[in-house]
Coordinates of C-alpha atoms and ligand atoms in Angstrom, one line a residue:
M157 CA -38.3 -5.0 -33.4
S158 CA -38.2 -1.4 -34.6
A159 CA -39.8 -0.7 -38.0
P160 CA -37.3 -0.7 -40.9
I161 CA -36.3 2.7 -42.2
A162 CA -36.9 3.2 -45.9
A163 CA -33.7 3.6 -48.0
S164 CA -33.3 6.0 -50.8
S165 CA -32.8 4.7 -54.3
G166 CA -31.5 6.7 -57.3
A167 CA -30.3 6.4 -60.8
P168 CA -28.1 3.5 -61.8
F169 CA -25.4 5.9 -63.0
A170 CA -24.7 9.6 -63.3
K171 CA -23.2 11.7 -66.0
L172 CA -22.3 15.3 -66.9
L173 CA -25.2 16.8 -68.9
S174 CA -23.5 20.2 -69.5
V175 CA -20.6 22.5 -68.7
A176 CA -20.4 26.3 -69.0
S177 CA -18.0 29.0 -67.9
F178 CA -17.5 32.7 -67.3
V179 CA -14.3 34.3 -68.3
P180 CA -13.8 37.7 -66.6
S181 CA -13.3 40.7 -68.8
R182 CA -10.1 42.2 -67.4
V183 CA -6.9 40.9 -69.2
V184 CA -3.8 41.3 -67.1
D185 CA -0.7 40.5 -69.2
N186 CA 2.7 39.7 -68.0
A187 CA 3.9 43.3 -68.8
E188 CA 1.3 44.7 -66.5
M189 CA 2.1 42.1 -63.9
C190 CA 5.8 43.1 -64.0
T191 CA 4.9 46.7 -63.0
W192 CA 4.1 45.2 -59.6
I193 CA 6.7 42.4 -59.1
D194 CA 10.4 42.1 -60.0
S195 CA 10.0 39.5 -62.8
S196 CA 9.8 39.2 -66.6
D197 CA 7.4 38.0 -69.3
E198 CA 10.1 35.4 -70.2
W199 CA 10.5 34.0 -66.7
I200 CA 6.7 33.8 -66.1
Q201 CA 6.1 32.0 -69.5
Q202 CA 9.1 29.6 -69.0
R203 CA 8.3 28.7 -65.4
T204 CA 4.4 28.5 -65.7
G205 CA 3.1 28.8 -69.3
I206 CA 1.1 31.9 -68.4
V207 CA 1.0 34.7 -71.0
E208 CA -2.0 36.5 -69.5
R209 CA -4.6 36.0 -66.9
R210 CA -8.2 37.1 -66.3
W211 CA -9.3 39.2 -63.4
V212 CA -12.8 40.6 -62.6
G213 CA -13.7 43.8 -64.4
E214 CA -16.3 46.4 -63.6
G215 CA -19.5 44.9 -62.2
E216 CA -18.1 41.3 -62.0
S217 CA -17.7 39.4 -58.7
V218 CA -17.6 35.9 -57.4
E219 CA -21.5 36.0 -57.3
T220 CA -22.1 37.4 -60.8
M221 CA -19.6 35.0 -62.3
A222 CA -21.1 32.0 -60.6
L223 CA -24.6 33.0 -61.5
D224 CA -23.8 33.5 -65.2
A225 CA -21.9 30.2 -65.5
G226 CA -24.6 28.3 -63.4
R227 CA -27.5 29.7 -65.5
R228 CA -25.9 28.7 -68.8
A229 CA -25.0 25.2 -67.5
V230 CA -28.7 24.7 -66.6
E231 CA -29.9 25.9 -70.0
K232 CA -27.4 23.7 -71.8
A233 CA -28.5 20.7 -69.8
G234 CA -32.1 21.2 -71.1
I235 CA -33.6 21.2 -67.6
E236 CA -35.5 23.8 -65.6
A237 CA -33.6 25.3 -62.6
S238 CA -36.5 24.2 -60.4
E239 CA -35.5 20.6 -61.1
L240 CA -32.1 21.0 -59.4
G241 CA -32.1 18.9 -56.2
A242 CA -28.9 20.4 -55.1
V243 CA -26.5 23.3 -55.8
I244 CA -22.9 22.9 -54.7
V245 CA -20.5 25.8 -54.9
S246 CA -16.8 25.4 -54.4
T247 CA -14.9 28.6 -53.6
V248 CA -12.3 30.0 -51.2
T249 CA -12.9 33.6 -52.1
Y250 CA -16.6 34.3 -51.3
Y251 CA -16.9 37.3 -49.0
H252 CA -19.4 36.0 -46.6
Q253 CA -18.7 33.3 -44.1
T254 CA -22.5 32.8 -43.9
P255 CA -24.9 32.2 -45.5
S256 CA -23.5 30.2 -48.3
L257 CA -23.1 31.5 -51.9
A258 CA -24.9 28.3 -53.0
A259 CA -28.0 29.2 -51.1
R260 CA -28.1 32.7 -52.7
L261 CA -27.5 31.2 -56.2
A262 CA -30.1 28.6 -55.7
H263 CA -32.7 31.3 -55.1
R264 CA -31.5 33.5 -57.9
L265 CA -31.5 30.5 -60.4
G266 CA -34.9 29.4 -59.3
T267 CA -34.7 26.2 -57.1
L268 CA -35.5 25.4 -53.5
G269 CA -33.1 22.4 -53.7
A270 CA -30.3 21.8 -51.1
A271 CA -27.5 24.3 -51.3
F272 CA -24.1 24.4 -49.7
D273 CA -20.5 25.7 -50.3
I274 CA -17.4 23.5 -50.0
S275 CA -13.8 24.6 -49.4
A276 CA -11.5 22.4 -51.3
A277 CA -9.4 25.1 -53.0
C278 CA -8.2 24.0 -56.5
A279 CA -9.6 20.5 -56.1
G280 CA -13.0 22.0 -55.4
F281 CA -14.7 21.2 -58.7
C282 CA -13.6 17.5 -58.6
Y283 CA -14.7 17.3 -55.0
G284 CA -18.1 18.7 -55.9
L285 CA -18.4 16.4 -58.9
A286 CA -17.8 13.4 -56.6
Q287 CA -20.6 14.5 -54.3
A288 CA -23.0 15.2 -57.2
E289 CA -22.4 11.7 -58.6
A290 CA -23.1 10.2 -55.2
L291 CA -26.3 12.3 -54.7
V292 CA -27.7 11.4 -58.1
R293 CA -27.0 7.6 -57.6
S294 CA -28.3 7.6 -54.0
G295 CA -31.5 9.3 -55.0
A296 CA -30.9 12.4 -52.8
A297 CA -31.1 14.6 -55.9
R298 CA -32.0 14.0 -59.5
Y299 CA -30.0 16.9 -61.0
V300 CA -27.1 18.6 -59.2
L301 CA -25.4 21.9 -60.3
V302 CA -21.7 22.0 -59.4
I303 CA -20.0 25.4 -59.6
G304 CA -16.3 26.2 -59.1
V305 CA -15.8 29.9 -58.8
E306 CA -12.9 32.2 -57.6
E307 CA -12.0 35.8 -57.3
L308 CA -8.4 35.2 -56.3
S309 CA -7.3 38.6 -57.4
R310 CA -9.1 40.0 -54.4
F311 CA -6.9 37.9 -52.0
T312 CA -3.6 38.2 -54.0
N313 CA -0.8 40.4 -52.9
I314 CA 0.2 42.0 -56.2
H315 CA 3.6 42.7 -54.8
D316 CA 4.3 39.1 -53.8
R317 CA 6.5 37.6 -56.6
G318 CA 5.7 34.0 -55.4
T319 CA 1.9 34.2 -56.1
A320 CA 0.9 37.4 -57.9
F321 CA 1.6 36.1 -61.5
L322 CA -0.3 32.9 -60.9
F323 CA -3.6 33.6 -59.4
A324 CA -6.7 34.6 -61.5
D325 CA -10.5 34.7 -61.5
G326 CA -13.4 32.9 -63.2
A327 CA -16.2 30.5 -62.9
G328 CA -17.2 27.1 -64.3
A329 CA -20.3 25.1 -63.8
A330 CA -21.7 21.7 -64.7
V331 CA -25.0 19.8 -64.3
V332 CA -24.8 16.2 -63.2
G333 CA -27.9 14.0 -63.9
P334 CA -29.2 10.4 -64.0
S335 CA -27.9 8.1 -66.8
E336 CA -28.4 4.5 -68.0
T337 CA -24.7 4.1 -68.7
N338 CA -21.8 5.4 -66.5
G339 CA -20.4 8.8 -67.2
I340 CA -18.4 9.5 -64.1
G341 CA -15.8 7.1 -62.8
P342 CA -14.8 6.4 -59.2
V343 CA -13.2 9.4 -57.5
V344 CA -9.7 9.2 -56.1
W345 CA -9.3 11.8 -53.4
G346 CA -7.5 12.7 -50.2
S347 CA -5.8 15.2 -48.1
D348 CA -2.5 15.9 -46.4
G349 CA -3.1 18.3 -43.6
S350 CA 0.6 18.1 -42.5
Q351 CA 1.2 20.5 -45.5
A352 CA -1.5 22.9 -44.4
D353 CA 1.0 25.8 -44.5
A354 CA 2.1 25.1 -48.1
I355 CA -0.8 27.3 -49.3
N356 CA -2.7 29.3 -46.8
Q357 CA -4.2 32.6 -45.8
T358 CA -1.7 35.0 -44.4
V359 CA -3.7 36.1 -41.4
E360 CA -6.7 34.6 -39.7
W361 CA -10.0 36.5 -39.9
S362 CA -10.0 37.5 -36.2
K363 CA -6.8 39.5 -36.8
A364 CA -8.0 40.8 -40.1
L365 CA -11.2 42.0 -38.5
A366 CA -9.2 43.8 -35.8
G367 CA -7.9 45.8 -38.7
S368 CA -4.2 44.9 -38.3
E369 CA -3.6 43.1 -41.7
T370 CA -5.2 42.3 -45.0
P371 CA -5.5 38.5 -45.5
Y372 CA -3.8 37.2 -48.7
I373 CA -3.2 33.7 -50.0
Q374 CA 0.5 32.8 -49.8
M375 CA 2.3 29.7 -51.1
D376 CA 5.5 27.7 -50.7
G377 CA 5.7 27.2 -54.5
R378 CA 8.5 24.7 -54.4
A379 CA 6.8 22.4 -51.9
V380 CA 3.5 22.4 -53.8
F381 CA 5.4 21.9 -57.0
K382 CA 7.2 18.8 -55.7
W383 CA 3.9 17.3 -54.2
A384 CA 2.0 18.0 -57.4
S385 CA 4.5 16.6 -59.9
G386 CA 5.2 13.5 -57.7
F387 CA 2.4 12.3 -55.5
I388 CA -0.4 13.9 -57.6
A389 CA 1.0 12.5 -60.8
D390 CA 0.8 9.1 -59.2
A391 CA -2.8 9.8 -58.0
A392 CA -3.8 10.6 -61.7
K393 CA -2.5 7.1 -62.6
D394 CA -4.9 5.7 -59.9
V395 CA -7.8 7.6 -61.3
L396 CA -7.3 5.9 -64.6
A397 CA -6.8 2.5 -63.0
K398 CA -10.0 2.8 -60.7
A399 CA -12.0 3.7 -63.9
G400 CA -10.7 0.4 -65.4
L401 CA -9.1 2.3 -68.3
A402 CA -5.6 2.3 -70.0
P403 CA -3.8 5.5 -71.2
E404 CA -4.9 4.7 -74.8
D405 CA -8.6 4.8 -73.8
L406 CA -8.4 8.6 -72.9
D407 CA -9.2 11.3 -75.5
V408 CA -8.7 14.4 -73.2
F409 CA -6.6 15.2 -70.1
I410 CA -7.8 18.2 -68.0
P411 CA -5.5 18.7 -65.0
H412 CA -5.9 21.7 -62.7
Q413 CA -4.2 24.6 -64.4
A414 CA -1.5 25.3 -61.8
N415 CA 1.6 25.2 -64.0
N416 CA 2.4 23.8 -67.4
R417 CA 5.5 22.1 -65.9
I418 CA 3.3 20.2 -63.5
T419 CA 1.1 19.2 -66.3
D420 CA 4.2 17.9 -68.2
A421 CA 5.3 15.9 -65.2
M422 CA 1.9 14.3 -65.0
L423 CA 2.0 13.5 -68.7
R424 CA 5.4 11.8 -68.2
A425 CA 4.0 9.8 -65.3
L426 CA 0.8 8.8 -67.2
K427 CA 2.5 8.0 -70.4
L428 CA -0.4 9.3 -72.4
P429 CA -0.4 8.6 -76.2
E430 CA 0.1 11.5 -78.6
H431 CA -3.6 11.7 -79.6
V432 CA -4.7 12.8 -76.1
V433 CA -5.8 16.5 -76.1
V434 CA -4.2 18.2 -73.1
A435 CA -5.8 21.3 -71.4
R436 CA -3.4 24.2 -71.3
T437 CA -5.8 27.1 -70.6
I438 CA -3.3 28.5 -68.0
K439 CA -1.7 30.3 -70.9
Q440 CA -4.6 32.8 -71.3
F441 CA -6.6 32.3 -68.0
G442 CA -4.0 31.9 -65.3
N443 CA -4.7 29.6 -62.3
N444 CA -8.4 30.0 -61.5
S445 CA -8.4 27.4 -58.6
A446 CA -11.8 25.8 -58.2
A447 CA -12.9 27.1 -61.6
S448 CA -9.9 25.9 -63.6
V449 CA -11.0 22.4 -64.5
P450 CA -14.6 23.3 -65.7
M451 CA -13.3 26.5 -67.5
A452 CA -10.7 24.4 -69.3
M453 CA -13.3 21.7 -70.2
D454 CA -15.7 24.3 -71.6
A455 CA -12.9 26.0 -73.5
L456 CA -11.8 22.8 -75.2
L457 CA -15.4 21.8 -76.1
T458 CA -16.1 25.3 -77.4
S459 CA -12.9 25.5 -79.6
G460 CA -13.7 21.9 -81.0
E461 CA -10.4 20.5 -79.6
A462 CA -12.4 18.1 -77.5
K463 CA -15.8 16.6 -78.4
S464 CA -19.0 15.6 -76.6
G465 CA -18.9 11.9 -75.7
Q466 CA -15.1 11.7 -75.4
T467 CA -13.4 10.2 -72.3
A468 CA -11.5 12.8 -70.2
L469 CA -9.4 12.5 -67.1
L470 CA -9.8 15.3 -64.5
I471 CA -7.6 16.0 -61.5
G472 CA -7.6 18.9 -59.2
F473 CA -5.1 19.7 -56.3
G474 CA -4.3 22.6 -54.1
A475 CA -4.5 24.1 -50.6
G476 CA -5.2 21.7 -47.7
L477 CA -3.3 20.1 -49.2
V478 CA -6.2 18.2 -51.0
Y479 CA -6.8 16.5 -54.2
A480 CA -9.5 14.7 -56.3
G481 CA -9.9 13.3 -59.7
Q482 CA -12.2 11.2 -61.9
V483 CA -12.6 10.0 -65.5
V484 CA -15.8 11.5 -67.1
T485 CA -17.6 11.3 -70.4
L486 CA -17.6 14.9 -71.8
P487 CA -21.1 16.4 -72.0
Ligands
UT7_274 O1 -3.1 26.1 -57.5 C1 -2.6 25.6 -56.4 C2 -1.4 24.8 -56.5 N1 -0.3 25.6 -56.9 C3 0.7 25.1 -57.6 O2 0.7 24.0 -58.0 C4 1.9 26.0 -57.7 C5 3.1 25.2 -57.7 N2 4.4 25.9 -57.7 C6 4.8 26.5 -58.9 O3 4.1 26.5 -59.8 C7 6.2 27.0 -58.8 O4 6.8 26.8 -57.7 C8 6.2 28.7 -59.1 C9 5.8 28.9 -60.5 C10 5.3 29.3 -58.1 C11 7.6 29.1 -58.9 O5 8.5 28.5 -59.8 P1 9.8 27.7 -59.3 O6 10.5 27.2 -60.5 O7 9.5 26.8 -58.3 O8 10.7 29.0 -58.8 P2 11.6 29.0 -57.4 O9 10.7 29.5 -56.3 O10 12.2 27.7 -57.2 O11 12.6 30.1 -57.8 C12 13.6 29.9 -58.8 C13 14.3 31.1 -59.1 C14 14.9 31.8 -57.9 O12 16.1 32.4 -58.3 P3 17.5 31.7 -58.0 O13 17.5 31.5 -56.5 O14 17.5 30.4 -58.8 O15 18.4 32.8 -58.5 C15 13.9 32.9 -57.5 O16 14.5 33.9 -56.8 O17 13.4 32.1 -59.7 C16 13.4 33.3 -58.9 N3 12.0 33.8 -58.9 C17 11.5 34.7 -59.8 N4 12.1 35.2 -60.8 C18 11.3 36.0 -61.6 C19 11.0 33.5 -58.0 N5 9.9 34.1 -58.3 C20 10.2 34.8 -59.4 C21 9.5 35.7 -60.2 N6 10.0 36.3 -61.3 N7 8.1 35.9 -60.0

């Protein structure tokens, strides 16, 4: 008989120890946006809730934003960066296919822990959180840094009236660590690759490299809207059920900031009571893809609208199409 292989063993539970974000310096309001597309401030506000969005300014990039948010998340967690057993970065807008942004950041933060990037678009932070929770509980890592970061402005066609007014930049980061009580509920996640064309890159890299066209992110807004306000609203109900909670048990709802009308459809499906605080940071940040959920979480905690220890439902959804959500205790 072959010798038994030792199994890893980790913490009984995992929880969020901190969250931090980086809000880029350049404010692009709807008036400036309408110098590039045939639209109006009124239309953009009514159809999305966006008043202004943040784009990278001088000296800011996907790497500087992620480093800043990541460093502050580690500080807030009260640990040393060297204790991070893994760094997970979710982004679809980093400029290098390889090596990963996570490996560069791990080095700059000061850890030799495992490091890898994931591509799960606007669901990326919730995908990373699911992995972090599993790593901590399995014993593969004691502390995990999860970063969602995007520089969508670089891949946005400012003359495309179907996407230009939506996409924005930013970074959000959180540290996940061991806990004696549960702080991260079961993930509900999945994909629908039959809708791969609903949000995608206009030209593949090989053609872009040949110099023929600049790749942008394009979207069939109506198709995504329909999926998000129907199927994803139901998935949000599943997240709550899998966590063993009722709508009354929630304090905060933090959906991906894609469109306030999608958030409204989810609220109708979830039948959340009045006391639940709902993230609507799309108003001043725009849609920051993988960064939107942690940016919104940090903004609500910083403003005092949400409080540490409260119970929050998170859900992300986007290109793939992919989605993921879980209930968490706020750090
Ligand atoms: O983060 C990843 C996930 N992404 C999302 O969840 C985005 C989901 N989709 C959306 O949020 C919405 O589809 C958009 C905000 C992108 C568009 O809103 P919509 O209500 O779906 O607009 P539509 O494409 O159905 O167009 C409605 C009308 C049309 O005019 P008619 O045919 O009714 O006369 C469009 O021509 O609005 C017109 N329109 C615009 N008007 C002013 C389309 N784009 C614009 C524009 N400005 N930028």
